[in-house]
Amino acid sequence: MCKSPKVLATLMAFGVDIKLSEEAKWPILHFAFSYESGDTSWIPVFRQYGIDINAVVTDRKTALVIEIENLNTSTANALVDNEAKWRQQEETPELIAAIKFGRPPYSLFSLLCKRHKRHMPEEEYRTYINSPGLYGSSPVHVAAKQYSNEILKFLWLEGANMNVKDKQGRNALSYALESRLTMELLVKVCGIDPNEGQTDQEYTPAHITVRTLSDPTIIEEALQVRWGLGANFNIKDKAGNTSLSIADARMSQFDPWYCARIQLHK
């Protein structure tokens, strides 16, 4: 592999075939960055001579994805400037796909937001960071479900609507069912009401917790966290049921000692 973009450009100008065999482990751009990560001068050379900068390795990662994972901001930004893509499918809103992309997703998420913020009017940027996906789930909902606390903090600081509801009427607190840190962040920092009625059945986050989770131990732990954050287990839903009565009915069949313990939180 030639280590100089200038020399490589000269070779290609004279008609040298630089295509790699089908058995090659990486596309040529990946090879270039593996030799000299951070050298953005490779990109225009490859584009000029029709080399695909969106080619993927065997694990389906583009060069842009690898540079983001390696925190190489200069090359990541240069790739985006040259219309590189980090994903193959476009159906899901970009930020939601970024959250689901992998662990940790924050580098990719923050890169996308910061780039768009520089180029978008303020209102358009607000729309971007709140863009809902299927069923109306916004980036805030998805980050809460994934327990991506760093992204939730970033969205809060960027002015995202932390109280937004999906098409079923659920807010982010009803997506964060198990993580103590995520629930504490949403209530204590983001200011989400732990007792807000949601959905057409007027469920509180506690109602949704006991109706959604199935493991008795996890249900009990989640309720203890919510109680510590100010949840009121005696609020009734539209059918007149409290989250505590639903929990009693569900849990007593699994754990005869549950009802005695949960009385402490009444």
Coordinates of C-alpha atoms in Angstrom, one line a residue:
M1 CA 0.0 0.0 0.0
C2 CA 1.4 3.4 -1.0
K3 CA 1.6 5.6 2.1
S4 CA 1.4 9.0 0.2
P5 CA -1.9 10.3 -1.1
K6 CA 0.0 12.5 -3.6
V7 CA 2.0 9.5 -5.0
L8 CA -1.1 7.4 -5.1
A9 CA -2.9 10.1 -7.1
T10 CA 0.0 10.2 -9.6
L11 CA -0.1 6.4 -10.0
M12 CA -3.9 6.5 -10.7
A13 CA -3.5 9.3 -13.1
F14 CA -1.1 7.1 -15.1
G15 CA -3.7 4.3 -15.2
V16 CA -2.3 2.1 -12.4
D17 CA -5.1 -0.3 -11.3
I18 CA -5.3 0.0 -7.5
K19 CA -8.4 -2.2 -7.0
L20 CA -8.0 -4.8 -4.4
S21 CA -8.9 -8.5 -4.8
E22 CA -12.3 -9.7 -3.6
E23 CA -10.5 -11.6 -0.9
A24 CA -9.1 -8.4 0.6
K25 CA -10.1 -8.0 4.3
W26 CA -10.7 -4.2 4.0
P27 CA -11.6 -1.8 1.3
I28 CA -8.7 0.5 0.2
L29 CA -9.8 3.5 2.1
H30 CA -9.8 1.5 5.3
F31 CA -6.2 0.4 4.5
A32 CA -5.2 4.1 3.9
F33 CA -6.6 5.2 7.3
S34 CA -5.0 2.2 9.1
Y35 CA -1.6 3.5 7.8
E36 CA -2.1 7.1 8.6
S37 CA -5.2 7.8 10.6
G38 CA -6.2 11.5 10.6
D39 CA -4.8 12.2 7.1
T40 CA -7.8 13.6 5.4
S41 CA -6.0 14.1 2.1
W42 CA -6.8 10.5 1.1
I43 CA -10.4 11.3 0.7
P44 CA -10.5 13.7 -2.2
V45 CA -8.0 11.5 -4.1
F46 CA -10.3 8.5 -3.8
R47 CA -13.4 10.5 -4.7
Q48 CA -11.6 12.0 -7.7
Y49 CA -10.9 8.5 -9.1
G50 CA -14.2 6.9 -8.3
I51 CA -13.2 4.8 -5.2
D52 CA -16.2 4.1 -3.0
I53 CA -15.7 5.8 0.3
N54 CA -18.8 4.0 1.7
A55 CA -17.4 0.5 1.1
V56 CA -17.8 -1.7 4.2
V57 CA -15.6 -4.3 5.9
T58 CA -16.9 -7.8 6.8
D59 CA -18.6 -6.5 9.9
R60 CA -20.6 -3.9 7.8
K61 CA -18.6 -0.9 9.1
T62 CA -17.8 2.0 6.7
A63 CA -14.6 4.0 7.1
L64 CA -16.7 6.8 8.7
V65 CA -18.0 4.4 11.4
I66 CA -14.5 3.2 12.2
E67 CA -13.1 6.8 12.4
I68 CA -16.0 7.8 14.7
E69 CA -15.4 4.8 17.0
N70 CA -11.7 5.7 17.1
L71 CA -12.6 9.3 18.0
N72 CA -10.8 10.6 14.9
T73 CA -12.9 13.7 14.6
S74 CA -11.0 15.4 11.8
T75 CA -11.3 12.4 9.4
A76 CA -14.9 11.8 10.5
N77 CA -15.9 15.3 9.7
A78 CA -14.0 15.3 6.4
L79 CA -15.7 12.1 5.4
V80 CA -19.1 13.6 6.2
D81 CA -18.2 16.7 4.1
N82 CA -17.5 14.4 1.2
E83 CA -20.9 12.7 1.5
A84 CA -19.8 9.6 3.3
K85 CA -22.5 7.6 5.0
W86 CA -22.3 5.7 8.3
R87 CA -25.3 3.5 7.6
Q88 CA -26.9 1.7 4.7
Q89 CA -30.6 2.1 5.4
E90 CA -32.3 5.5 5.7
E91 CA -35.8 4.7 6.9
T92 CA -35.1 5.4 10.6
P93 CA -34.5 9.0 11.7
E94 CA -30.7 9.5 11.9
L95 CA -30.4 10.2 15.6
I96 CA -32.5 7.3 16.6
A97 CA -30.4 5.0 14.4
A98 CA -27.3 6.5 16.0
I99 CA -28.5 5.7 19.5
K100 CA -29.2 2.1 18.5
F101 CA -26.0 1.8 16.5
G102 CA -23.8 0.3 19.2
R103 CA -22.0 0.8 22.5
P104 CA -21.0 3.4 23.2
P105 CA -23.1 5.4 20.7
Y106 CA -22.4 8.9 22.2
S107 CA -19.5 9.7 19.8
L108 CA -21.6 9.2 16.7
F109 CA -24.6 10.9 18.2
S110 CA -22.7 14.0 19.4
L111 CA -20.9 14.3 16.0
L112 CA -24.1 14.3 14.1
C113 CA -25.8 16.9 16.4
K114 CA -22.8 19.2 16.4
R115 CA -22.5 19.2 12.7
H116 CA -26.2 19.9 12.1
K117 CA -26.2 22.6 14.7
R118 CA -23.5 24.5 12.8
H119 CA -25.5 24.4 9.6
M120 CA -29.1 24.5 10.6
P121 CA -31.3 27.4 11.8
E122 CA -32.2 27.0 15.5
E123 CA -35.8 25.9 14.9
E124 CA -34.7 23.4 12.3
Y125 CA -32.1 22.0 14.7
R126 CA -34.7 21.7 17.5
T127 CA -36.9 19.7 15.1
Y128 CA -33.9 17.5 14.2
I129 CA -33.1 16.5 17.8
N130 CA -36.7 15.8 18.5
S131 CA -37.5 13.9 15.3
P132 CA -39.7 10.9 16.0
G133 CA -39.5 7.5 14.6
L134 CA -42.0 4.7 14.2
Y135 CA -44.8 4.9 16.8
G136 CA -43.7 8.4 17.7
S137 CA -40.7 7.5 19.8
S138 CA -38.3 10.5 19.9
P139 CA -34.5 10.3 20.5
V140 CA -35.3 11.1 24.2
H141 CA -37.5 8.0 24.4
V142 CA -35.0 5.7 22.7
A143 CA -32.0 7.0 24.8
A144 CA -34.1 6.4 27.9
K145 CA -34.9 2.8 26.8
Q146 CA -31.3 2.1 26.0
Y147 CA -30.2 3.7 29.3
S148 CA -27.9 6.0 27.3
N149 CA -27.5 8.6 30.1
E150 CA -24.7 10.6 28.4
I151 CA -27.0 11.1 25.4
L152 CA -29.9 12.1 27.6
K153 CA -27.8 14.7 29.3
F154 CA -26.6 16.0 25.9
L155 CA -30.2 16.2 24.7
W156 CA -31.3 18.0 27.8
L157 CA -28.5 20.6 27.4
E158 CA -29.3 21.0 23.8
G159 CA -32.9 22.0 24.6
A160 CA -34.7 18.8 23.4
N161 CA -38.2 18.3 24.7
M162 CA -37.6 15.9 27.6
N163 CA -41.4 15.7 28.3
V164 CA -42.4 14.7 24.8
K165 CA -44.8 11.7 24.5
D166 CA -45.0 9.0 21.9
K167 CA -48.1 8.1 19.9
Q168 CA -49.3 6.0 22.9
G169 CA -48.9 8.9 25.2
R170 CA -45.8 7.7 27.1
N171 CA -42.9 9.9 28.1
A172 CA -39.3 9.0 28.6
L173 CA -39.7 7.9 32.2
S174 CA -42.0 5.1 31.1
Y175 CA -39.3 3.8 28.8
A176 CA -36.6 3.7 31.5
L177 CA -38.1 0.8 33.4
E178 CA -35.1 -0.7 35.2
S179 CA -32.1 1.7 35.4
R180 CA -31.9 3.6 38.6
L181 CA -29.4 6.1 37.1
T182 CA -31.6 6.8 34.1
M183 CA -34.7 7.3 36.2
E184 CA -32.9 9.6 38.6
L185 CA -31.5 11.6 35.7
L186 CA -34.9 12.0 34.1
V187 CA -36.6 13.1 37.4
K188 CA -33.9 15.0 39.3
V189 CA -32.1 16.7 36.3
C190 CA -34.6 16.8 33.5
G191 CA -37.6 17.5 35.7
I192 CA -40.0 14.8 34.5
D193 CA -43.0 14.3 36.8
P194 CA -42.8 10.8 38.3
N195 CA -46.6 10.8 38.7
E196 CA -47.8 12.2 35.3
G197 CA -50.8 10.3 33.9
Q198 CA -50.0 8.9 30.4
T199 CA -51.7 7.0 27.6
D200 CA -55.5 7.0 27.2
Q201 CA -55.7 4.8 30.3
E202 CA -54.1 7.5 32.5
Y203 CA -51.3 5.2 33.6
T204 CA -48.5 6.7 35.7
P205 CA -44.9 5.5 35.0
A206 CA -45.4 3.1 38.0
H207 CA -48.5 1.6 36.4
I208 CA -46.4 1.0 33.2
T209 CA -43.6 -0.5 35.2
V210 CA -45.8 -3.2 36.9
R211 CA -47.7 -3.9 33.7
T212 CA -44.6 -4.2 31.5
L213 CA -41.9 -6.0 33.5
S214 CA -42.3 -9.7 34.3
D215 CA -39.5 -10.5 36.7
P216 CA -40.7 -10.1 40.3
T217 CA -37.4 -9.1 41.6
I218 CA -36.9 -6.4 39.0
I219 CA -40.4 -5.1 39.5
E220 CA -39.8 -4.7 43.2
E221 CA -36.5 -3.0 42.7
A222 CA -37.9 -0.6 40.0
L223 CA -40.8 0.3 42.3
Q224 CA -38.4 1.1 45.2
V225 CA -36.4 3.4 42.9
R226 CA -39.6 5.2 41.7
W227 CA -40.9 5.5 45.3
G228 CA -37.6 7.1 46.3
L229 CA -38.1 9.6 43.4
G230 CA -41.6 10.6 44.6
A231 CA -43.9 8.2 42.9
N232 CA -47.3 7.8 44.4
F233 CA -48.5 4.2 44.1
N234 CA -52.0 5.1 45.1
I235 CA -52.9 7.2 42.0
K236 CA -55.6 5.4 40.1
D237 CA -55.7 4.8 36.4
K238 CA -58.8 5.3 34.2
A239 CA -60.1 1.9 35.3
G240 CA -59.7 2.8 39.0
N241 CA -56.6 0.6 39.6
T242 CA -53.6 1.8 41.5
S243 CA -50.1 0.7 40.5
L244 CA -49.8 -0.9 43.9
S245 CA -53.0 -3.0 43.5
I246 CA -51.8 -4.2 40.1
A247 CA -48.4 -5.1 41.6
D248 CA -50.0 -6.9 44.5
A249 CA -52.1 -9.0 42.1
R250 CA -49.2 -9.8 39.8
M251 CA -46.5 -10.3 42.4
S252 CA -48.4 -12.2 45.2
Q253 CA -48.7 -15.2 42.8
F254 CA -44.9 -15.3 42.5
D255 CA -43.7 -14.2 45.9
P256 CA -45.9 -14.5 49.0
W257 CA -43.6 -12.1 50.9
Y258 CA -43.9 -9.4 48.4
C259 CA -47.1 -7.8 49.8
A260 CA -45.6 -7.6 53.3
R261 CA -42.5 -5.8 52.0
I262 CA -44.3 -3.4 49.6
Q263 CA -46.4 -2.2 52.5
L264 CA -43.4 -0.2 53.6
H265 CA -43.9 2.1 50.5
K266 CA -47.6 2.8 51.0

